[in-house]
Amino acid sequence: MTDQDDPGAGGAPRDAAAGRETGEGTRAVRAGLPEPLKYEPTMPGPVFAAHYHLPGPPTGPYTYGRDENPTWTHLERAIGELEAPGRSVETVVFASGMAAISAVALSQLRSGDVVVFPDDGYQALPLLHEQLRAYGVEVRTSPTGGNAQRKVLDGAKLLWIETPSNPGLDVCDVRALAREAHERGALVAVDNTLATPLGQRPLDLGADFSVASDTKGMTGHGDVLLGHVSIADAELAASVRRWRKIVGAIPGPMEAWLAHRSLATLQLRNDRQCATALTLAHALRERPEVSGLRYPGLPDDPSHRIASLQMRRYGSVVSFSLPDRDHAERFLDGLRLVDDATSFGGVRSTAERRGRWGGDAVPEGFIRFSVGAEDPEDLVADVLRALDALGFTGNRTAG
Ligand SMILES: *Cc1c(COP(=O)(O)O)cnc(C)c1O
């Protein structure tokens, strides 16, 4: 539902006296809160309802539980306020990031259309490619770095961008690519999972869809699966909302509520995790057994120049390679403060040998490291201790 449908939005205040936009921390803690109502909770609890009282014609915001839910409405408004402060955008929440991604692709693409996807993006994208091809859609792929997408844009209906890409952390220029895609009549979707809206605002950079897995840094506690799409254009928003109704990929009210609750600490978590990620990257670059270190916040990272033009924080993920699978596995075993687990963006650090899944084009010793909210000194000490324990005696590897 749009802000116009429901004038009750009490979140994201503007500092009226100063006429200025409030800061990100303020916006995060207040995002999506309803107007204060005496004796009502400041943040309403989850509404568990399959249906609503509905005498007479079936109109109005809440009719049936697959279509709308007040807990989603608060969360959707909250996410919208973070995705595009000061603008009216619509947000549609989904049961997972893949549900959100599929909703955009499958609601927009028809048989005969052309879509451009990254070839180094999230590992489940190839499943979607396969499905789209089966429906008669032409799927083209292109690497994320170097704006290589422009070479395959001709005739495309949709350009799909993932920046920074997971797990390689390459970055492309969203503004430039969105402009080119629009000139050629293509829509643009950005998977913003790694950055979160506090790191990057795709709609402000010209994208039509800002899509994310909120399972990751957005909710940040490793206990919720969720996704969302934020959209400025009302017609496109209606088509994505319609798709959710058709496939029913809806979040549970409890998940939606937990997600909204987590947004209040988004800025705190982001600030801590991104700062520690940079500290860890600096520590790793001194290590002889580490090669291929990537973090967009490192001034000499290949992604840094473009990232610094469009990102306000560089994310909580650092990636690097150890000499081989054995070194990587022993490193992960040796960590005490870091769980060997997939996913990223949570308050507890996780790391994994990405090659174990078989879906990404990465070396056997490739580690995707998600920096949590631990004390930076503790985390760096744990990592350095686990590296020391490898007893690496080889020469420093290039890269
Ligand atoms: C995890 C992830 C997804 C999928 O999200 P789910 O919530 O697991 O469905 C999509 N894109 C990126 C970049 C991801 O990291």
Tab-separated table of C-alpha atoms and ligand atoms in Angstrom:
chain	number	residue	atom	x	y	z
A	1	MET	CA	0.000	0.000	0.000
A	2	THR	CA	1.201	3.521	-0.645
A	3	ASP	CA	1.729	6.353	1.802
A	4	GLN	CA	-1.289	8.020	0.213
A	5	ASP	CA	-3.489	5.085	1.175
A	6	ASP	CA	-2.541	5.405	4.775
A	7	PRO	CA	-1.765	8.817	6.160
A	8	GLY	CA	-0.747	7.313	9.505
A	9	ALA	CA	3.012	7.248	8.856
A	10	GLY	CA	4.755	8.557	11.945
A	11	GLY	CA	8.320	7.475	11.162
A	12	ALA	CA	11.190	9.262	9.454
A	13	PRO	CA	10.471	12.762	10.698
A	14	ARG	CA	11.893	15.773	9.007
A	15	ASP	CA	13.456	18.330	11.229
A	16	ALA	CA	10.761	20.888	10.460
A	17	ALA	CA	12.467	23.830	12.148
A	18	ALA	CA	15.692	23.339	10.268
A	19	GLY	CA	13.930	22.118	7.101
A	20	ARG	CA	16.469	19.353	6.782
A	21	GLU	CA	16.372	15.605	6.338
A	22	THR	CA	16.985	13.727	9.589
A	23	GLY	CA	20.141	11.636	9.953
A	24	GLU	CA	20.327	7.951	9.097
A	25	GLY	CA	20.421	6.741	12.686
A	26	THR	CA	17.329	8.751	13.555
A	27	ARG	CA	15.607	7.514	10.442
A	28	ALA	CA	16.514	3.907	11.218
A	29	VAL	CA	15.133	3.937	14.755
A	30	ARG	CA	11.875	5.639	13.738
A	31	ALA	CA	11.343	4.107	10.310
A	32	GLY	CA	7.830	2.862	9.687
A	33	LEU	CA	6.459	3.658	13.138
A	34	PRO	CA	2.766	4.578	13.190
A	35	GLU	CA	1.478	7.881	14.565
A	36	PRO	CA	1.455	7.854	18.372
A	37	LEU	CA	-1.895	6.699	19.714
A	38	LYS	CA	-2.552	6.913	23.426
A	39	TYR	CA	-2.255	3.506	25.126
A	40	GLU	CA	-1.161	1.813	21.938
A	41	PRO	CA	2.383	0.369	21.819
A	42	THR	CA	4.933	2.624	20.145
A	43	MET	CA	5.855	-0.298	17.897
A	44	PRO	CA	2.813	-2.516	17.331
A	45	GLY	CA	3.272	-6.250	17.724
A	46	PRO	CA	2.864	-8.772	14.895
A	47	VAL	CA	-0.673	-9.198	13.579
A	48	PHE	CA	-1.517	-12.861	13.019
A	49	ALA	CA	-4.507	-12.939	10.726
A	50	ALA	CA	-5.575	-15.065	7.772
A	51	HIS	CA	-8.633	-12.857	7.273
A	52	TYR	CA	-10.059	-9.588	8.561
A	53	HIS	CA	-13.592	-8.468	9.464
A	54	LEU	CA	-14.980	-7.539	6.091
A	55	PRO	CA	-18.700	-6.811	5.902
A	56	GLY	CA	-19.961	-5.435	2.580
A	57	PRO	CA	-17.904	-4.900	-0.584
A	58	PRO	CA	-14.414	-6.436	-0.289
A	59	THR	CA	-12.393	-3.233	-0.535
A	60	GLY	CA	-9.937	-1.497	1.762
A	61	PRO	CA	-6.404	-2.209	2.847
A	62	TYR	CA	-6.938	-5.486	4.724
A	63	THR	CA	-9.190	-8.156	3.291
A	64	TYR	CA	-7.316	-11.451	3.107
A	65	GLY	CA	-4.005	-12.442	4.696
A	66	ARG	CA	-2.188	-13.365	1.473
A	67	ASP	CA	-2.792	-9.881	0.065
A	68	GLU	CA	-1.906	-7.518	2.900
A	69	ASN	CA	-1.017	-7.508	6.574
A	70	PRO	CA	-0.562	-4.476	8.878
A	71	THR	CA	2.807	-5.800	10.096
A	72	TRP	CA	4.033	-5.911	6.494
A	73	THR	CA	2.698	-2.403	5.953
A	74	HIS	CA	4.788	-1.003	8.806
A	75	LEU	CA	7.875	-2.857	7.588
A	76	GLU	CA	7.317	-1.864	3.966
A	77	ARG	CA	6.987	1.761	4.938
A	78	ALA	CA	10.124	1.513	7.085
A	79	ILE	CA	12.197	0.009	4.282
A	80	GLY	CA	10.866	2.598	1.827
A	81	GLU	CA	11.967	5.412	4.125
A	82	LEU	CA	15.485	4.001	4.163
A	83	GLU	CA	15.609	3.187	0.432
A	84	ALA	CA	14.503	6.624	-0.728
A	85	PRO	CA	14.352	9.235	2.047
A	86	GLY	CA	12.016	12.091	1.249
A	87	ARG	CA	10.485	10.313	-1.758
A	88	SER	CA	7.330	8.311	-2.010
A	89	VAL	CA	8.243	4.791	-3.094
A	90	GLU	CA	6.471	1.503	-2.663
A	91	THR	CA	8.030	-1.518	-1.037
A	92	VAL	CA	6.800	-5.099	-1.283
A	93	VAL	CA	8.151	-7.625	1.222
A	94	PHE	CA	8.607	-11.301	0.412
A	95	ALA	CA	9.311	-14.581	2.166
A	96	SER	CA	12.972	-14.537	1.038
A	97	GLY	CA	15.426	-12.737	-1.181
A	98	MET	CA	14.898	-15.271	-3.960
A	99	ALA	CA	11.149	-14.695	-3.760
A	100	ALA	CA	11.766	-10.969	-4.266
A	101	ILE	CA	14.199	-11.554	-7.147
A	102	SER	CA	11.877	-14.031	-8.868
A	103	ALA	CA	8.933	-11.678	-8.422
A	104	VAL	CA	10.679	-8.908	-10.352
A	105	ALA	CA	11.987	-11.193	-13.099
A	106	LEU	CA	8.829	-13.226	-13.560
A	107	SER	CA	6.415	-10.300	-13.329
A	108	GLN	CA	8.312	-8.247	-15.925
A	109	LEU	CA	9.622	-10.757	-18.467
A	110	ARG	CA	7.602	-12.423	-21.197
A	111	SER	CA	8.454	-15.016	-23.796
A	112	GLY	CA	10.713	-13.429	-26.430
A	113	ASP	CA	12.138	-10.811	-24.039
A	114	VAL	CA	15.850	-10.417	-23.378
A	115	VAL	CA	17.310	-10.109	-19.877
A	116	VAL	CA	20.892	-9.416	-18.823
A	117	PHE	CA	22.118	-11.000	-15.580
A	118	PRO	CA	25.537	-10.959	-13.875
A	119	ASP	CA	27.595	-14.102	-14.410
A	120	ASP	CA	29.272	-13.617	-11.019
A	121	GLY	CA	26.207	-12.950	-8.889
A	122	TYR	CA	24.287	-14.865	-6.269
A	123	GLN	CA	24.691	-18.598	-6.730
A	124	ALA	CA	20.973	-19.379	-7.165
A	125	LEU	CA	20.631	-17.021	-10.164
A	126	PRO	CA	21.522	-19.775	-12.683
A	127	LEU	CA	18.426	-21.688	-11.535
A	128	LEU	CA	16.362	-18.651	-12.409
A	129	HIS	CA	18.123	-18.365	-15.796
A	130	GLU	CA	17.165	-21.945	-16.530
A	131	GLN	CA	13.541	-21.315	-15.615
A	132	LEU	CA	13.368	-18.130	-17.684
A	133	ARG	CA	14.867	-19.911	-20.702
A	134	ALA	CA	12.232	-22.610	-20.338
A	135	TYR	CA	9.632	-19.819	-20.588
A	136	GLY	CA	11.187	-18.545	-23.824
A	137	VAL	CA	13.162	-15.630	-22.375
A	138	GLU	CA	16.636	-14.955	-23.783
A	139	VAL	CA	19.093	-14.799	-20.881
A	140	ARG	CA	22.424	-13.057	-21.441
A	141	THR	CA	25.131	-12.856	-18.799
A	142	SER	CA	27.991	-10.494	-18.225
A	143	PRO	CA	30.607	-9.911	-15.515
A	144	THR	CA	29.864	-7.199	-12.936
A	145	GLY	CA	33.204	-5.360	-13.037
A	146	GLY	CA	34.115	-2.814	-15.696
A	147	ASN	CA	30.495	-2.070	-16.704
A	148	ALA	CA	30.754	-4.959	-19.178
A	149	GLN	CA	26.940	-5.166	-19.227
A	150	ARG	CA	26.704	-2.342	-21.762
A	151	LYS	CA	28.037	-4.629	-24.510
A	152	VAL	CA	25.053	-6.966	-24.253
A	153	LEU	CA	22.281	-4.450	-23.574
A	154	ASP	CA	20.866	-4.126	-27.082
A	155	GLY	CA	17.253	-5.208	-27.181
A	156	ALA	CA	17.118	-6.025	-23.469
A	157	LYS	CA	13.915	-5.607	-21.493
A	158	LEU	CA	15.593	-5.872	-18.082
A	159	LEU	CA	19.126	-5.311	-16.818
A	160	TRP	CA	19.912	-7.089	-13.561
A	161	ILE	CA	22.798	-5.648	-11.538
A	162	GLU	CA	24.343	-7.035	-8.369
A	163	THR	CA	26.825	-4.596	-6.878
A	164	PRO	CA	28.930	-5.312	-4.925
A	165	SER	CA	28.684	-8.805	-6.341
A	166	ASN	CA	28.499	-11.810	-4.056
A	167	PRO	CA	31.034	-13.298	-3.417
A	168	GLY	CA	33.642	-11.588	-5.657
A	169	LEU	CA	32.911	-7.993	-4.482
A	170	ASP	CA	33.193	-6.463	-7.930
A	171	VAL	CA	31.331	-3.196	-8.437
A	172	CYS	CA	29.747	-1.512	-11.445
A	173	ASP	CA	28.533	2.034	-12.035
A	174	VAL	CA	24.791	1.925	-11.354
A	175	ARG	CA	24.149	5.500	-12.477
A	176	ALA	CA	25.886	5.088	-15.833
A	177	LEU	CA	24.406	1.661	-16.542
A	178	ALA	CA	20.898	2.746	-15.566
A	179	ARG	CA	21.138	5.709	-17.919
A	180	GLU	CA	22.303	3.532	-20.811
A	181	ALA	CA	19.731	0.862	-20.127
A	182	HIS	CA	16.919	3.413	-19.986
A	183	GLU	CA	18.058	4.998	-23.243
A	184	ARG	CA	17.632	1.579	-24.819
A	185	GLY	CA	14.264	1.002	-23.224
A	186	ALA	CA	15.340	-1.518	-20.583
A	187	LEU	CA	14.275	-1.586	-16.962
A	188	VAL	CA	16.972	-1.804	-14.289
A	189	ALA	CA	16.983	-3.860	-11.115
A	190	VAL	CA	19.764	-3.729	-8.533
A	191	ASP	CA	20.349	-6.492	-5.993
A	192	ASN	CA	21.383	-4.344	-3.038
A	193	THR	CA	21.750	-7.169	-0.520
A	194	LEU	CA	25.383	-6.628	0.284
A	195	ALA	CA	25.170	-2.860	0.742
A	196	THR	CA	21.755	-2.449	2.446
A	197	PRO	CA	20.028	0.913	1.879
A	198	LEU	CA	22.448	2.564	4.317
A	199	GLY	CA	25.339	1.608	2.068
A	200	GLN	CA	23.758	2.382	-1.296
A	201	ARG	CA	20.408	3.662	-2.588
A	202	PRO	CA	19.766	2.140	-6.017
A	203	LEU	CA	16.555	4.113	-6.652
A	204	ASP	CA	18.444	7.387	-6.175
A	205	LEU	CA	21.078	6.077	-8.608
A	206	GLY	CA	18.403	5.574	-11.272
A	207	ALA	CA	17.323	1.951	-10.831
A	208	ASP	CA	13.666	0.983	-11.256
A	209	PHE	CA	13.811	-1.813	-8.678
A	210	SER	CA	15.922	-2.011	-5.543
A	211	VAL	CA	15.850	-5.662	-4.546
A	212	ALA	CA	17.410	-7.360	-1.541
A	213	SER	CA	17.684	-10.456	0.529
A	214	ASP	CA	16.915	-9.054	3.956
A	215	THR	CA	18.072	-12.372	5.363
A	216	LYS	CA	21.540	-10.821	5.399
A	217	GLY	CA	22.705	-7.471	6.763
A	218	MET	CA	19.309	-5.829	6.686
A	219	THR	CA	17.958	-7.977	9.548
A	220	GLY	CA	21.436	-8.944	10.704
A	221	HIS	CA	20.837	-11.621	13.326
A	222	GLY	CA	20.864	-14.783	11.236
A	223	ASP	CA	17.379	-15.770	12.379
A	224	VAL	CA	15.030	-14.508	9.654
A	225	LEU	CA	14.561	-15.172	5.950
A	226	LEU	CA	13.043	-12.210	4.148
A	227	GLY	CA	13.288	-10.164	0.963
A	228	HIS	CA	11.956	-6.933	-0.463
A	229	VAL	CA	11.576	-4.882	-3.611
A	230	SER	CA	11.363	-1.085	-3.501
A	231	ILE	CA	9.933	0.644	-6.564
A	232	ALA	CA	9.294	4.289	-7.444
A	233	ASP	CA	6.864	3.697	-10.314
A	234	ALA	CA	3.328	2.879	-9.153
A	235	GLU	CA	2.488	0.633	-12.122
A	236	LEU	CA	5.636	-1.432	-11.749
A	237	ALA	CA	4.939	-1.678	-8.027
A	238	ALA	CA	1.423	-2.933	-8.715
A	239	SER	CA	2.780	-5.621	-11.038
A	240	VAL	CA	5.216	-6.883	-8.392
A	241	ARG	CA	2.509	-6.811	-5.708
A	242	ARG	CA	0.214	-8.726	-8.035
A	243	TRP	CA	2.915	-11.347	-8.529
A	244	ARG	CA	3.209	-11.825	-4.765
A	245	LYS	CA	-0.510	-12.433	-4.615
A	246	ILE	CA	-0.287	-15.006	-7.420
A	247	VAL	CA	2.591	-17.065	-6.040
A	248	GLY	CA	1.876	-16.338	-2.387
A	249	ALA	CA	5.561	-15.946	-1.456
A	250	ILE	CA	4.580	-13.947	1.614
A	251	PRO	CA	6.547	-13.426	4.819
A	252	GLY	CA	5.102	-14.597	8.121
A	253	PRO	CA	3.982	-11.751	10.406
A	254	MET	CA	6.556	-12.774	13.020
A	255	GLU	CA	9.401	-12.593	10.493
A	256	ALA	CA	8.186	-9.219	9.269
A	257	TRP	CA	7.989	-7.913	12.825
A	258	LEU	CA	11.461	-9.222	13.737
A	259	ALA	CA	12.805	-7.550	10.611
A	260	HIS	CA	11.235	-4.219	11.493
A	261	ARG	CA	12.615	-4.476	15.019
A	262	SER	CA	16.076	-5.167	13.590
A	263	LEU	CA	16.022	-2.076	11.380
A	264	ALA	CA	16.280	0.127	14.468
A	265	THR	CA	19.900	-1.001	14.884
A	266	LEU	CA	20.763	-1.015	11.170
A	267	GLN	CA	22.956	2.047	11.358
A	268	LEU	CA	24.699	0.915	14.574
A	269	ARG	CA	25.371	-2.517	13.121
A	270	ASN	CA	26.460	-1.172	9.752
A	271	ASP	CA	28.832	1.386	11.237
A	272	ARG	CA	30.516	-1.175	13.478
A	273	GLN	CA	30.631	-4.007	10.948
A	274	CYS	CA	31.849	-1.889	8.029
A	275	ALA	CA	34.558	-0.221	10.135
A	276	THR	CA	35.778	-3.596	11.423
A	277	ALA	CA	35.693	-5.049	7.913
A	278	LEU	CA	38.117	-2.331	6.792
A	279	THR	CA	40.339	-2.981	9.824
A	280	LEU	CA	40.345	-6.700	9.065
A	281	ALA	CA	41.118	-6.077	5.395
A	282	HIS	CA	44.114	-3.957	6.379
A	283	ALA	CA	45.327	-6.736	8.687
A	284	LEU	CA	44.867	-9.415	6.022
A	285	ARG	CA	46.806	-7.527	3.362
A	286	GLU	CA	49.962	-7.859	5.481
A	287	ARG	CA	49.726	-11.652	5.490
A	288	PRO	CA	51.882	-13.743	3.150
A	289	GLU	CA	49.358	-16.620	2.911
A	290	VAL	CA	46.528	-14.297	1.777
A	291	SER	CA	46.010	-13.542	-1.909
A	292	GLY	CA	43.207	-11.987	-3.965
A	293	LEU	CA	42.077	-9.839	-1.037
A	294	ARG	CA	38.969	-7.823	-1.907
A	295	TYR	CA	37.161	-5.129	0.056
A	296	PRO	CA	35.606	-2.186	-1.794
A	297	GLY	CA	36.581	0.120	1.090
A	298	LEU	CA	40.321	-0.462	0.582
A	299	PRO	CA	41.615	2.581	-1.323
A	300	ASP	CA	43.531	0.434	-3.823
A	301	ASP	CA	40.804	-2.173	-4.355
A	302	PRO	CA	39.730	-2.401	-8.032
A	303	SER	CA	36.160	-1.626	-6.889
A	304	HIS	CA	37.018	1.372	-4.753
A	305	ARG	CA	36.775	4.203	-7.261
A	306	ILE	CA	33.243	3.443	-8.432
A	307	ALA	CA	32.163	2.221	-5.007
A	308	SER	CA	33.156	5.542	-3.471
A	309	LEU	CA	30.990	7.378	-6.029
A	310	GLN	CA	27.821	5.441	-5.210
A	311	MET	CA	28.251	3.821	-1.780
A	312	ARG	CA	28.176	5.418	1.633
A	313	ARG	CA	29.425	2.289	3.419
A	314	TYR	CA	31.371	-0.541	1.855
A	315	GLY	CA	29.718	-3.496	3.521
A	316	SER	CA	30.643	-6.157	6.035
A	317	VAL	CA	32.039	-8.777	3.658
A	318	VAL	CA	35.744	-9.265	2.957
A	319	SER	CA	36.883	-11.925	0.534
A	320	PHE	CA	40.308	-13.479	0.043
A	321	SER	CA	42.040	-16.698	-0.867
A	322	LEU	CA	44.320	-18.996	1.087
A	323	PRO	CA	46.745	-21.168	-0.878
A	324	ASP	CA	44.418	-24.172	-1.224
A	325	ARG	CA	41.427	-26.026	0.159
A	326	ASP	CA	43.413	-27.556	3.028
A	327	HIS	CA	44.700	-24.173	4.259
A	328	ALA	CA	41.179	-22.745	3.996
A	329	GLU	CA	39.592	-25.591	5.948
A	330	ARG	CA	42.251	-25.517	8.666
A	331	PHE	CA	41.857	-21.727	8.925
A	332	LEU	CA	38.082	-22.023	9.392
A	333	ASP	CA	38.592	-24.807	11.969
A	334	GLY	CA	41.050	-22.657	13.882
A	335	LEU	CA	38.740	-19.645	14.299
A	336	ARG	CA	37.090	-19.386	17.716
A	337	LEU	CA	34.951	-16.272	17.349
A	338	VAL	CA	33.812	-16.924	13.794
A	339	ASP	CA	31.240	-19.537	12.854
A	340	ASP	CA	31.877	-21.687	9.792
A	341	ALA	CA	28.549	-20.900	8.182
A	342	THR	CA	27.111	-19.443	5.018
A	343	SER	CA	25.165	-16.174	4.665
A	344	PHE	CA	26.567	-12.805	5.773
A	345	GLY	CA	25.780	-9.476	7.352
A	346	GLY	CA	24.961	-10.828	10.824
A	347	VAL	CA	26.137	-9.524	14.199
A	348	ARG	CA	28.108	-12.741	14.739
A	349	SER	CA	30.981	-13.152	12.299
A	350	THR	CA	30.777	-16.044	9.871
A	351	ALA	CA	33.158	-17.318	7.237
A	352	GLU	CA	33.098	-20.126	4.743
A	353	ARG	CA	35.082	-21.754	2.004
A	354	ARG	CA	32.868	-20.695	-0.810
A	355	GLY	CA	34.073	-23.401	-3.193
A	356	ARG	CA	32.323	-26.074	-1.133
A	357	TRP	CA	29.018	-25.180	-2.815
A	358	GLY	CA	30.357	-25.576	-6.312
A	359	GLY	CA	28.285	-22.720	-7.744
A	360	ASP	CA	30.762	-19.837	-7.795
A	361	ALA	CA	33.776	-19.444	-10.067
A	362	VAL	CA	36.242	-19.053	-7.178
A	363	PRO	CA	39.543	-20.722	-6.217
A	364	GLU	CA	39.448	-23.726	-3.864
A	365	GLY	CA	40.983	-21.671	-1.053
A	366	PHE	CA	38.537	-18.748	-1.467
A	367	ILE	CA	37.075	-17.472	1.829
A	368	ARG	CA	34.036	-15.231	2.105
A	369	PHE	CA	34.334	-13.565	5.485
A	370	SER	CA	31.366	-11.744	7.016
A	371	VAL	CA	32.429	-9.340	9.733
A	372	GLY	CA	30.129	-9.157	12.751
A	373	ALA	CA	29.779	-6.757	15.649
A	374	GLU	CA	32.462	-8.255	17.906
A	375	ASP	CA	35.158	-5.971	19.298
A	376	PRO	CA	37.492	-5.379	16.360
A	377	GLU	CA	40.618	-6.196	18.398
A	378	ASP	CA	39.163	-9.577	19.399
A	379	LEU	CA	38.129	-10.463	15.877
A	380	VAL	CA	41.402	-9.457	14.238
A	381	ALA	CA	43.376	-11.305	16.934
A	382	ASP	CA	41.315	-14.440	16.340
A	383	VAL	CA	41.893	-14.280	12.588
A	384	LEU	CA	45.624	-13.644	12.930
A	385	ARG	CA	45.961	-16.486	15.433
A	386	ALA	CA	44.148	-18.889	13.095
A	387	LEU	CA	46.405	-17.793	10.221
A	388	ASP	CA	49.544	-18.212	12.351
A	389	ALA	CA	48.419	-21.735	13.230
A	390	LEU	CA	48.536	-22.651	9.532
A	391	GLY	CA	52.333	-22.451	9.730
A	392	PHE	CA	52.486	-21.112	6.193
A	393	THR	CA	56.058	-21.080	4.929
A	394	GLY	CA	55.555	-20.346	1.239
A	395	ASN	CA	56.326	-17.109	-0.526
A	396	ARG	CA	53.893	-14.277	-0.564
A	397	THR	CA	51.440	-14.922	-3.396
A	398	ALA	CA	50.668	-12.222	-5.875
A	399	GLY	CA	47.393	-10.349	-5.885
B	1	LIG	C1	21.432	-14.468	-0.078
B	1	LIG	C2	21.291	-13.702	-1.313
B	1	LIG	C3	20.143	-13.822	-2.107
B	1	LIG	C4	19.034	-14.810	-1.788
B	1	LIG	O1	18.375	-14.455	-0.616
B	1	LIG	P1	17.506	-15.505	0.249
B	1	LIG	O2	16.957	-14.640	1.332
B	1	LIG	O3	18.481	-16.544	0.738
B	1	LIG	O4	16.488	-16.075	-0.647
B	1	LIG	C5	20.056	-13.034	-3.243
B	1	LIG	N1	21.028	-12.177	-3.597
B	1	LIG	C6	22.151	-12.048	-2.866
B	1	LIG	C7	23.199	-11.081	-3.309
B	1	LIG	C8	22.318	-12.803	-1.714
B	1	LIG	O5	23.443	-12.672	-1.009
